[in-house]
PDB file of C-alpha atoms in Angstrom:
ATOM      1  CA  UNK W   1       0.000   0.000   0.000  1.00 48.00           C
ATOM      2  CA  UNK W   2       1.074   3.599  -0.490  1.00 48.00           C
ATOM      3  CA  UNK W   3       2.267   5.697   2.406  1.00 50.00           C
ATOM      4  CA  UNK W   4      -0.113   8.021   4.201  1.00 43.00           C
ATOM      5  CA  UNK W   5       0.413  11.777   4.061  1.00 41.00           C
ATOM      6  CA  UNK W   6       2.024  13.460   7.029  1.00 36.00           C
ATOM      7  CA  UNK W   7      -1.102  14.466   8.858  1.00 33.00           C
ATOM      8  CA  UNK W   8      -0.940  14.511  11.833  1.00 30.00           C
ATOM      9  CA  UNK W   9     -11.390  12.317  21.647  1.00 32.00           C
ATOM     10  CA  UNK W  10     -15.346  13.428  27.685  1.00 34.00           C
ATOM     11  CA  UNK W  11     -13.179  12.548  30.849  1.00 38.00           C
ATOM     12  CA  UNK W  12     -10.753  14.312  33.104  1.00 32.00           C
ATOM     13  CA  UNK W  13      -7.463  12.612  33.924  1.00 32.00           C
ATOM     14  CA  UNK W  14      -4.793  13.810  36.323  1.00 30.00           C
ATOM     15  CA  UNK W  15      -1.230  12.519  36.169  1.00 32.00           C
ATOM     16  CA  UNK W  16       2.288  13.783  36.928  1.00 32.00           C
ATOM     17  CA  UNK W  17       3.579  16.095  34.238  1.00 33.00           C
ATOM     18  CA  UNK W  18       6.297  13.693  33.059  1.00 34.00           C
ATOM     19  CA  UNK W  19       3.875  11.009  31.839  1.00 33.00           C
ATOM     20  CA  UNK W  20       3.104  12.771  28.542  1.00 33.00           C
ATOM     21  CA  UNK W  21       5.742  14.786  26.668  1.00 33.00           C
ATOM     22  CA  UNK W  22       5.509  18.560  26.673  1.00 36.00           C
ATOM     23  CA  UNK W  23       3.213  19.005  23.701  1.00 33.00           C
ATOM     24  CA  UNK W  24       3.561  22.709  23.080  1.00 35.00           C
ATOM     25  CA  UNK W  25       6.303  25.239  23.586  1.00 34.00           C
ATOM     26  CA  UNK W  26       4.678  28.528  22.664  1.00 37.00           C
ATOM     27  CA  UNK W  27       2.784  30.304  25.456  1.00 38.00           C
ATOM     28  CA  UNK W  28      -0.923  30.993  25.117  1.00 41.00           C
ATOM     29  CA  UNK W  29      -1.815  34.387  23.671  1.00 42.00           C
ATOM     30  CA  UNK W  30      -4.749  34.732  26.085  1.00 44.00           C
ATOM     31  CA  UNK W  31      -3.447  33.531  29.428  1.00 42.00           C
ATOM     32  CA  UNK W  32      -0.286  33.396  31.492  1.00 47.00           C
ATOM     33  CA  UNK W  33       1.428  30.028  31.184  1.00 48.00           C
ATOM     34  CA  UNK W  34       0.753  27.740  34.136  1.00 42.00           C
ATOM     35  CA  UNK W  35       3.708  26.268  36.025  1.00 47.00           C
ATOM     36  CA  UNK W  36       4.396  22.942  34.268  1.00 47.00           C
ATOM     37  CA  UNK W  37       4.990  21.142  37.564  1.00 40.00           C
ATOM     38  CA  UNK W  38       1.424  21.967  38.619  1.00 40.00           C
ATOM     39  CA  UNK W  39      -0.293  21.012  35.372  1.00 55.00           C
ATOM     40  CA  UNK W  40      -2.427  17.929  34.876  1.00 74.00           C
ATOM     41  CA  UNK W  41      -2.154  15.728  31.805  1.00 81.00           C
ATOM     42  CA  UNK W  42      -5.628  15.027  30.500  1.00 83.00           C
ATOM     43  CA  UNK W  43      -9.257  16.094  30.824  1.00 83.00           C
ATOM     44  CA  UNK W  44     -12.072  14.526  28.832  1.00 86.00           C
ATOM     45  CA  UNK W  45     -15.854  14.835  28.355  1.00 85.00           C
ATOM     46  CA  UNK W  46     -18.180  12.240  26.822  1.00 83.00           C
ATOM     47  CA  UNK W  47     -21.832  13.171  26.458  1.00 76.00           C
ATOM     48  CA  UNK W  48     -22.541  10.101  24.348  1.00 61.00           C
ATOM     49  CA  UNK W  49     -21.926   7.636  27.174  1.00 52.00           C
ATOM     50  CA  UNK W  50     -24.943   6.990  29.389  1.00 46.00           C
ATOM     51  CA  UNK W  51     -22.863   5.828  32.337  1.00 44.00           C
ATOM     52  CA  UNK W  52     -22.318   8.329  35.131  1.00 41.00           C
ATOM     53  CA  UNK W  53     -19.141   6.702  36.415  1.00 40.00           C
ATOM     54  CA  UNK W  54     -16.571   4.278  35.151  1.00 38.00           C
ATOM     55  CA  UNK W  55     -14.096   2.182  37.199  1.00 37.00           C
ATOM     56  CA  UNK W  56     -11.140   3.371  35.128  1.00 37.00           C
ATOM     57  CA  UNK W  57      -8.623   2.348  37.753  1.00 37.00           C
ATOM     58  CA  UNK W  58      -9.387  -1.292  37.114  1.00 35.00           C
ATOM     59  CA  UNK W  59     -10.603  -1.494  33.503  1.00 33.00           C
ATOM     60  CA  UNK W  60     -11.595  -5.109  34.119  1.00 33.00           C
ATOM     61  CA  UNK W  61     -13.640  -4.962  30.924  1.00 36.00           C
ATOM     62  CA  UNK W  62     -12.918  -3.189  27.639  1.00 37.00           C
ATOM     63  CA  UNK W  63     -13.604   0.555  27.910  1.00 38.00           C
ATOM     64  CA  UNK W  64     -17.076   1.511  26.728  1.00 44.00           C
ATOM     65  CA  UNK W  65     -16.246   4.573  24.625  1.00 60.00           C
ATOM     66  CA  UNK W  66     -13.383   6.074  22.660  1.00 64.00           C
ATOM     67  CA  UNK W  67     -12.638   8.548  25.445  1.00 74.00           C
ATOM     68  CA  UNK W  68     -12.271   5.803  28.020  1.00 75.00           C
ATOM     69  CA  UNK W  69      -9.661   4.095  25.866  1.00 72.00           C
ATOM     70  CA  UNK W  70      -7.578   7.252  25.817  1.00 80.00           C
ATOM     71  CA  UNK W  71      -8.126   7.685  29.566  1.00 77.00           C
ATOM     72  CA  UNK W  72      -6.792   4.177  30.118  1.00 75.00           C
ATOM     73  CA  UNK W  73      -3.744   4.932  27.967  1.00 77.00           C
ATOM     74  CA  UNK W  74      -2.687   7.840  30.203  1.00 75.00           C
ATOM     75  CA  UNK W  75      -3.650   6.256  33.524  1.00 70.00           C
ATOM     76  CA  UNK W  76      -6.830   8.233  34.131  1.00 64.00           C
ATOM     77  CA  UNK W  77      -8.589   8.401  37.464  1.00 72.00           C
ATOM     78  CA  UNK W  78     -12.348   8.084  37.719  1.00 74.00           C
ATOM     79  CA  UNK W  79     -12.760  11.572  39.190  1.00 71.00           C
ATOM     80  CA  UNK W  80     -11.298  13.114  36.060  1.00 74.00           C
ATOM     81  CA  UNK W  81     -13.697  11.504  33.590  1.00 81.00           C
ATOM     82  CA  UNK W  82     -16.983  13.296  32.897  1.00 86.00           C
ATOM     83  CA  UNK W  83     -19.663  10.997  31.526  1.00 85.00           C
ATOM     84  CA  UNK W  84     -23.407  11.368  31.127  1.00 84.00           C
ATOM     85  CA  UNK W  85     -24.886  14.137  33.265  1.00 87.00           C
ATOM     86  CA  UNK W  86     -21.433  15.441  34.189  1.00 89.00           C
ATOM     87  CA  UNK W  87     -20.624  16.063  30.522  1.00 92.00           C
ATOM     88  CA  UNK W  88     -22.700  19.234  30.403  1.00 94.00           C
ATOM     89  CA  UNK W  89     -22.267  22.720  29.047  1.00 95.00           C
ATOM     90  CA  UNK W  90     -22.787  24.140  32.535  1.00 95.00           C
ATOM     91  CA  UNK W  91     -20.020  21.970  34.000  1.00 95.00           C
ATOM     92  CA  UNK W  92     -17.539  22.976  31.298  1.00 96.00           C
ATOM     93  CA  UNK W  93     -18.268  26.657  31.837  1.00 97.00           C
ATOM     94  CA  UNK W  94     -17.978  26.215  35.616  1.00 95.00           C
ATOM     95  CA  UNK W  95     -14.569  24.573  35.247  1.00 94.00           C
ATOM     96  CA  UNK W  96     -13.501  27.328  32.894  1.00 96.00           C
ATOM     97  CA  UNK W  97     -14.511  30.143  35.239  1.00 96.00           C
ATOM     98  CA  UNK W  98     -12.866  28.384  38.203  1.00 95.00           C
ATOM     99  CA  UNK W  99      -9.590  28.203  36.286  1.00 94.00           C
ATOM    100  CA  UNK W 100      -9.596  24.402  36.447  1.00 92.00           C
ATOM    101  CA  UNK W 101      -9.996  23.835  32.722  1.00 92.00           C
ATOM    102  CA  UNK W 102      -6.836  25.700  31.846  1.00 92.00           C
ATOM    103  CA  UNK W 103      -4.742  23.485  34.127  1.00 89.00           C
ATOM    104  CA  UNK W 104      -4.991  20.566  31.681  1.00 89.00           C
ATOM    105  CA  UNK W 105      -2.574  19.931  28.852  1.00 87.00           C
ATOM    106  CA  UNK W 106      -4.821  17.638  26.789  1.00 88.00           C
ATOM    107  CA  UNK W 107      -8.555  18.328  26.534  1.00 92.00           C
ATOM    108  CA  UNK W 108     -10.591  15.614  24.818  1.00 92.00           C
ATOM    109  CA  UNK W 109     -14.190  16.059  23.670  1.00 92.00           C
ATOM    110  CA  UNK W 110     -15.762  12.759  22.610  1.00 87.00           C
ATOM    111  CA  UNK W 111     -19.175  14.085  21.676  1.00 87.00           C
ATOM    112  CA  UNK W 112     -21.039  14.969  18.496  1.00 85.00           C
ATOM    113  CA  UNK W 113     -20.004  18.060  16.583  1.00 85.00           C
ATOM    114  CA  UNK W 114     -22.712  19.966  14.707  1.00 86.00           C
ATOM    115  CA  UNK W 115     -22.217  21.920  11.487  1.00 85.00           C
ATOM    116  CA  UNK W 116     -23.339  25.507  11.175  1.00 85.00           C
ATOM    117  CA  UNK W 117     -27.138  25.571  10.880  1.00 83.00           C
ATOM    118  CA  UNK W 118     -27.447  21.829  11.447  1.00 84.00           C
ATOM    119  CA  UNK W 119     -29.508  22.254  14.615  1.00 83.00           C
ATOM    120  CA  UNK W 120     -32.331  24.694  15.255  1.00 82.00           C
ATOM    121  CA  UNK W 121     -31.067  26.279  18.485  1.00 77.00           C
ATOM    122  CA  UNK W 122     -28.061  27.959  16.876  1.00 84.00           C
ATOM    123  CA  UNK W 123     -26.751  29.030  13.498  1.00 85.00           C
ATOM    124  CA  UNK W 124     -23.193  28.425  14.756  1.00 88.00           C
ATOM    125  CA  UNK W 125     -21.237  25.185  14.696  1.00 89.00           C
ATOM    126  CA  UNK W 126     -20.754  23.622  18.108  1.00 90.00           C
ATOM    127  CA  UNK W 127     -20.639  20.561  20.341  1.00 92.00           C
ATOM    128  CA  UNK W 128     -23.693  18.659  21.570  1.00 92.00           C
ATOM    129  CA  UNK W 129     -23.484  17.936  25.287  1.00 93.00           C
ATOM    130  CA  UNK W 130     -25.812  16.335  27.822  1.00 92.00           C
ATOM    131  CA  UNK W 131     -28.887  18.598  27.994  1.00 90.00           C
ATOM    132  CA  UNK W 132     -30.231  19.826  31.337  1.00 91.00           C
ATOM    133  CA  UNK W 133     -33.761  18.996  32.504  1.00 89.00           C
ATOM    134  CA  UNK W 134     -34.619  22.642  31.867  1.00 91.00           C
ATOM    135  CA  UNK W 135     -32.550  24.744  29.529  1.00 88.00           C
ATOM    136  CA  UNK W 136     -31.087  28.076  30.596  1.00 91.00           C
ATOM    137  CA  UNK W 137     -29.050  30.792  28.944  1.00 89.00           C
ATOM    138  CA  UNK W 138     -25.935  29.288  30.531  1.00 91.00           C
ATOM    139  CA  UNK W 139     -26.746  25.672  29.710  1.00 94.00           C
ATOM    140  CA  UNK W 140     -28.972  24.671  26.809  1.00 93.00           C
ATOM    141  CA  UNK W 141     -26.968  21.552  25.992  1.00 93.00           C
ATOM    142  CA  UNK W 142     -25.192  23.125  23.013  1.00 93.00           C
ATOM    143  CA  UNK W 143     -21.710  24.612  23.333  1.00 94.00           C
ATOM    144  CA  UNK W 144     -21.533  26.953  20.354  1.00 93.00           C
ATOM    145  CA  UNK W 145     -18.391  28.262  18.687  1.00 92.00           C
ATOM    146  CA  UNK W 146     -18.724  31.695  20.310  1.00 94.00           C
ATOM    147  CA  UNK W 147     -19.101  30.056  23.745  1.00 96.00           C
ATOM    148  CA  UNK W 148     -16.060  27.885  23.065  1.00 96.00           C
ATOM    149  CA  UNK W 149     -14.018  30.963  22.164  1.00 96.00           C
ATOM    150  CA  UNK W 150     -14.861  32.442  25.590  1.00 97.00           C
ATOM    151  CA  UNK W 151     -13.522  29.423  27.494  1.00 97.00           C
ATOM    152  CA  UNK W 152     -10.264  29.764  29.426  1.00 96.00           C
ATOM    153  CA  UNK W 153      -7.898  27.115  28.093  1.00 95.00           C
ATOM    154  CA  UNK W 154      -4.156  26.670  28.168  1.00 94.00           C
ATOM    155  CA  UNK W 155      -4.110  23.337  26.327  1.00 93.00           C
ATOM    156  CA  UNK W 156      -1.246  21.902  24.337  1.00 92.00           C
ATOM    157  CA  UNK W 157      -3.711  19.672  22.483  1.00 93.00           C
ATOM    158  CA  UNK W 158      -7.512  19.694  22.141  1.00 95.00           C
ATOM    159  CA  UNK W 159      -8.818  16.422  20.699  1.00 94.00           C
ATOM    160  CA  UNK W 160     -12.186  16.647  18.933  1.00 92.00           C
ATOM    161  CA  UNK W 161     -12.811  13.039  17.976  1.00 86.00           C
ATOM    162  CA  UNK W 162     -16.341  13.584  16.671  1.00 83.00           C
ATOM    163  CA  UNK W 163     -17.521  13.977  13.081  1.00 85.00           C
ATOM    164  CA  UNK W 164     -16.955  17.126  10.995  1.00 83.00           C
ATOM    165  CA  UNK W 165     -15.059  19.093  13.663  1.00 87.00           C
ATOM    166  CA  UNK W 166     -12.909  20.792  11.012  1.00 85.00           C
ATOM    167  CA  UNK W 167     -15.994  22.221   9.301  1.00 79.00           C
ATOM    168  CA  UNK W 168     -16.516  25.858   8.399  1.00 76.00           C
ATOM    169  CA  UNK W 169     -18.362  28.411  10.528  1.00 76.00           C
ATOM    170  CA  UNK W 170     -21.009  28.841   7.837  1.00 73.00           C
ATOM    171  CA  UNK W 171     -21.969  27.450   4.441  1.00 73.00           C
ATOM    172  CA  UNK W 172     -19.412  28.461   1.874  1.00 71.00           C
ATOM    173  CA  UNK W 173     -16.835  29.576   4.454  1.00 68.00           C
ATOM    174  CA  UNK W 174     -13.342  28.144   4.620  1.00 72.00           C
ATOM    175  CA  UNK W 175     -12.601  24.927   6.510  1.00 73.00           C
ATOM    176  CA  UNK W 176     -11.341  25.209  10.100  1.00 80.00           C
ATOM    177  CA  UNK W 177     -13.129  28.538  10.540  1.00 76.00           C
ATOM    178  CA  UNK W 178     -15.710  27.139  12.975  1.00 85.00           C
ATOM    179  CA  UNK W 179     -14.872  24.986  15.996  1.00 89.00           C
ATOM    180  CA  UNK W 180     -11.170  24.921  15.224  1.00 90.00           C
ATOM    181  CA  UNK W 181     -10.768  28.683  15.223  1.00 91.00           C
ATOM    182  CA  UNK W 182     -12.903  28.986  18.373  1.00 93.00           C
ATOM    183  CA  UNK W 183     -10.628  26.619  20.303  1.00 96.00           C
ATOM    184  CA  UNK W 184      -7.541  28.525  19.185  1.00 95.00           C
ATOM    185  CA  UNK W 185      -9.152  31.740  20.453  1.00 95.00           C
ATOM    186  CA  UNK W 186      -9.806  29.971  23.773  1.00 97.00           C
ATOM    187  CA  UNK W 187      -6.124  29.157  24.221  1.00 96.00           C
ATOM    188  CA  UNK W 188      -5.390  25.831  22.477  1.00 95.00           C
ATOM    189  CA  UNK W 189      -2.058  25.440  20.691  1.00 95.00           C
ATOM    190  CA  UNK W 190      -2.978  22.391  18.622  1.00 95.00           C
ATOM    191  CA  UNK W 191      -6.123  20.505  17.638  1.00 95.00           C
ATOM    192  CA  UNK W 192      -7.059  17.101  16.309  1.00 95.00           C
ATOM    193  CA  UNK W 193     -10.105  17.593  14.096  1.00 93.00           C
ATOM    194  CA  UNK W 194     -11.992  15.630  11.440  1.00 91.00           C
ATOM    195  CA  UNK W 195     -13.052  16.600   7.920  1.00 89.00           C
ATOM    196  CA  UNK W 196     -15.944  14.144   7.650  1.00 86.00           C
ATOM    197  CA  UNK W 197     -17.887  11.487   9.565  1.00 88.00           C
ATOM    198  CA  UNK W 198     -15.539   9.209  11.511  1.00 90.00           C
ATOM    199  CA  UNK W 199     -15.637   5.484  12.207  1.00 91.00           C
ATOM    200  CA  UNK W 200     -15.794   4.782  15.974  1.00 87.00           C
ATOM    201  CA  UNK W 201     -13.441   1.792  16.022  1.00 89.00           C
ATOM    202  CA  UNK W 202     -10.901   3.412  13.730  1.00 91.00           C
ATOM    203  CA  UNK W 203     -10.975   6.555  15.886  1.00 90.00           C
ATOM    204  CA  UNK W 204     -10.197   4.521  19.009  1.00 88.00           C
ATOM    205  CA  UNK W 205      -7.225   2.884  17.306  1.00 91.00           C
ATOM    206  CA  UNK W 206      -5.822   6.132  15.958  1.00 93.00           C
ATOM    207  CA  UNK W 207      -6.256   8.419  18.963  1.00 92.00           C
ATOM    208  CA  UNK W 208      -5.391   5.884  21.661  1.00 91.00           C
ATOM    209  CA  UNK W 209      -2.405   4.643  19.711  1.00 93.00           C
ATOM    210  CA  UNK W 210      -1.107   8.164  19.101  1.00 93.00           C
ATOM    211  CA  UNK W 211      -1.338   9.096  22.791  1.00 91.00           C
ATOM    212  CA  UNK W 212       0.425   5.865  23.794  1.00 90.00           C
ATOM    213  CA  UNK W 213       3.128   6.518  21.197  1.00 92.00           C
ATOM    214  CA  UNK W 214       3.858  10.004  22.526  1.00 89.00           C
ATOM    215  CA  UNK W 215       3.854   8.745  26.106  1.00 85.00           C
ATOM    216  CA  UNK W 216       6.472   6.122  25.265  1.00 88.00           C
ATOM    217  CA  UNK W 217       8.750   8.368  23.204  1.00 91.00           C
ATOM    218  CA  UNK W 218       9.190  12.060  24.039  1.00 87.00           C
ATOM    219  CA  UNK W 219      10.734  12.767  20.646  1.00 92.00           C
ATOM    220  CA  UNK W 220       7.480  11.914  18.825  1.00 94.00           C
ATOM    221  CA  UNK W 221       5.087  14.812  18.310  1.00 94.00           C
ATOM    222  CA  UNK W 222       1.361  14.822  17.580  1.00 95.00           C
ATOM    223  CA  UNK W 223       1.630  14.877  13.796  1.00 95.00           C
ATOM    224  CA  UNK W 224       4.227  12.113  13.669  1.00 96.00           C
ATOM    225  CA  UNK W 225       2.293   9.935  16.138  1.00 96.00           C
ATOM    226  CA  UNK W 226      -0.862  10.220  14.037  1.00 96.00           C
ATOM    227  CA  UNK W 227       1.116   9.507  10.843  1.00 96.00           C
ATOM    228  CA  UNK W 228       2.600   6.352  12.344  1.00 96.00           C
ATOM    229  CA  UNK W 229      -0.782   5.078  13.485  1.00 96.00           C
ATOM    230  CA  UNK W 230      -2.313   5.773  10.078  1.00 97.00           C
ATOM    231  CA  UNK W 231       0.451   3.801   8.375  1.00 97.00           C
ATOM    232  CA  UNK W 232      -0.054   0.964  10.855  1.00 96.00           C
ATOM    233  CA  UNK W 233      -3.769   0.912  10.065  1.00 95.00           C
ATOM    234  CA  UNK W 234      -3.046   0.764   6.323  1.00 96.00           C
ATOM    235  CA  UNK W 235      -0.311  -1.869   6.495  1.00 96.00           C
ATOM    236  CA  UNK W 236      -1.326  -4.003   9.490  1.00 95.00           C
ATOM    237  CA  UNK W 237      -5.004  -3.320  10.161  1.00 93.00           C
ATOM    238  CA  UNK W 238      -8.061  -5.004   8.757  1.00 93.00           C
ATOM    239  CA  UNK W 239      -8.139  -5.040   4.961  1.00 95.00           C
ATOM    240  CA  UNK W 240     -10.984  -2.532   4.789  1.00 95.00           C
ATOM    241  CA  UNK W 241      -9.153  -0.118   7.118  1.00 95.00           C
ATOM    242  CA  UNK W 242      -6.647   0.682   4.381  1.00 96.00           C
ATOM    243  CA  UNK W 243      -9.362   2.784   2.735  1.00 96.00           C
ATOM    244  CA  UNK W 244      -8.871   6.518   3.426  1.00 96.00           C
ATOM    245  CA  UNK W 245     -12.426   6.697   4.762  1.00 94.00           C
ATOM    246  CA  UNK W 246     -11.179   5.217   8.028  1.00 95.00           C
ATOM    247  CA  UNK W 247      -7.908   7.058   8.689  1.00 95.00           C
ATOM    248  CA  UNK W 248      -7.861  10.172   6.510  1.00 94.00           C
ATOM    249  CA  UNK W 249     -10.557  12.391   8.121  1.00 93.00           C
ATOM    250  CA  UNK W 250      -8.253  13.396  10.964  1.00 94.00           C
ATOM    251  CA  UNK W 251      -5.722  16.207  10.777  1.00 93.00           C
ATOM    252  CA  UNK W 252      -3.509  17.894  13.346  1.00 95.00           C
ATOM    253  CA  UNK W 253      -3.789  21.675  13.170  1.00 94.00           C
ATOM    254  CA  UNK W 254      -1.366  23.966  14.975  1.00 93.00           C
ATOM    255  CA  UNK W 255       1.780  22.792  16.754  1.00 91.00           C
ATOM    256  CA  UNK W 256       2.403  19.223  15.627  1.00 89.00           C
ATOM    257  CA  UNK W 257       6.028  18.615  16.553  1.00 86.00           C
ATOM    258  CA  UNK W 258       7.530  17.344  19.784  1.00 79.00           C
ATOM    259  CA  UNK W 259       9.289  19.874  21.965  1.00 62.00           C
ATOM    260  CA  UNK W 260      12.225  17.610  22.750  1.00 44.00           C
ATOM    261  CA  UNK W 261      14.338  16.033  20.029  1.00 40.00           C
TER     262      UNK W 261
END
């Protein structure tokens, strides 16, 4: 098979800073850089999972969603994984205002991404989260691009492992002008986004494998880790997984290299 192009996932996971390589070197334009010794590795949110808690310390059974696989790869604790009712717009905004959200180096949203105008409540692209029993101005279950831009992040990598997260802010607009641009405004230095609908199993293989690869080798950056996993899927995966439909929707945008060589 031909070689893949160089192109480079909700739960909260705390770990010592040396578990994952330093994923970004340039300071955020919006916020003062947090002391690296005090930063946590991973935070994730999964509105698609109906479970409220998950025994991630044990993982006696296979993880139930793509986010949980990534959480396992970095040694997540249960308290840092937001599933079901905890994966809400109100909770994300609360963590942002408290300054907690910006203490994480990897932020992973494993929930559906909506295109501009795809849902009736907003003309903006956004992320669908667990809706409240009664919607409010603060929490209507939809985190729009303008609300994302107002979040307080200081993330080296934001993983958006849903479908169409690289889409434009409006019909006819340029790609990456919607969710991607909003997360950069919020303080992210790099994103993993998708250009079309993604396959769940392929996403688990790619994202989990890339995180594990970076954790095991500090010289491997985001783009290179994703490239290696894509090649592995083409050359060693199931026969059908060699089709670009399964590995090509994802792209790393922003800082893709490792800090340490």
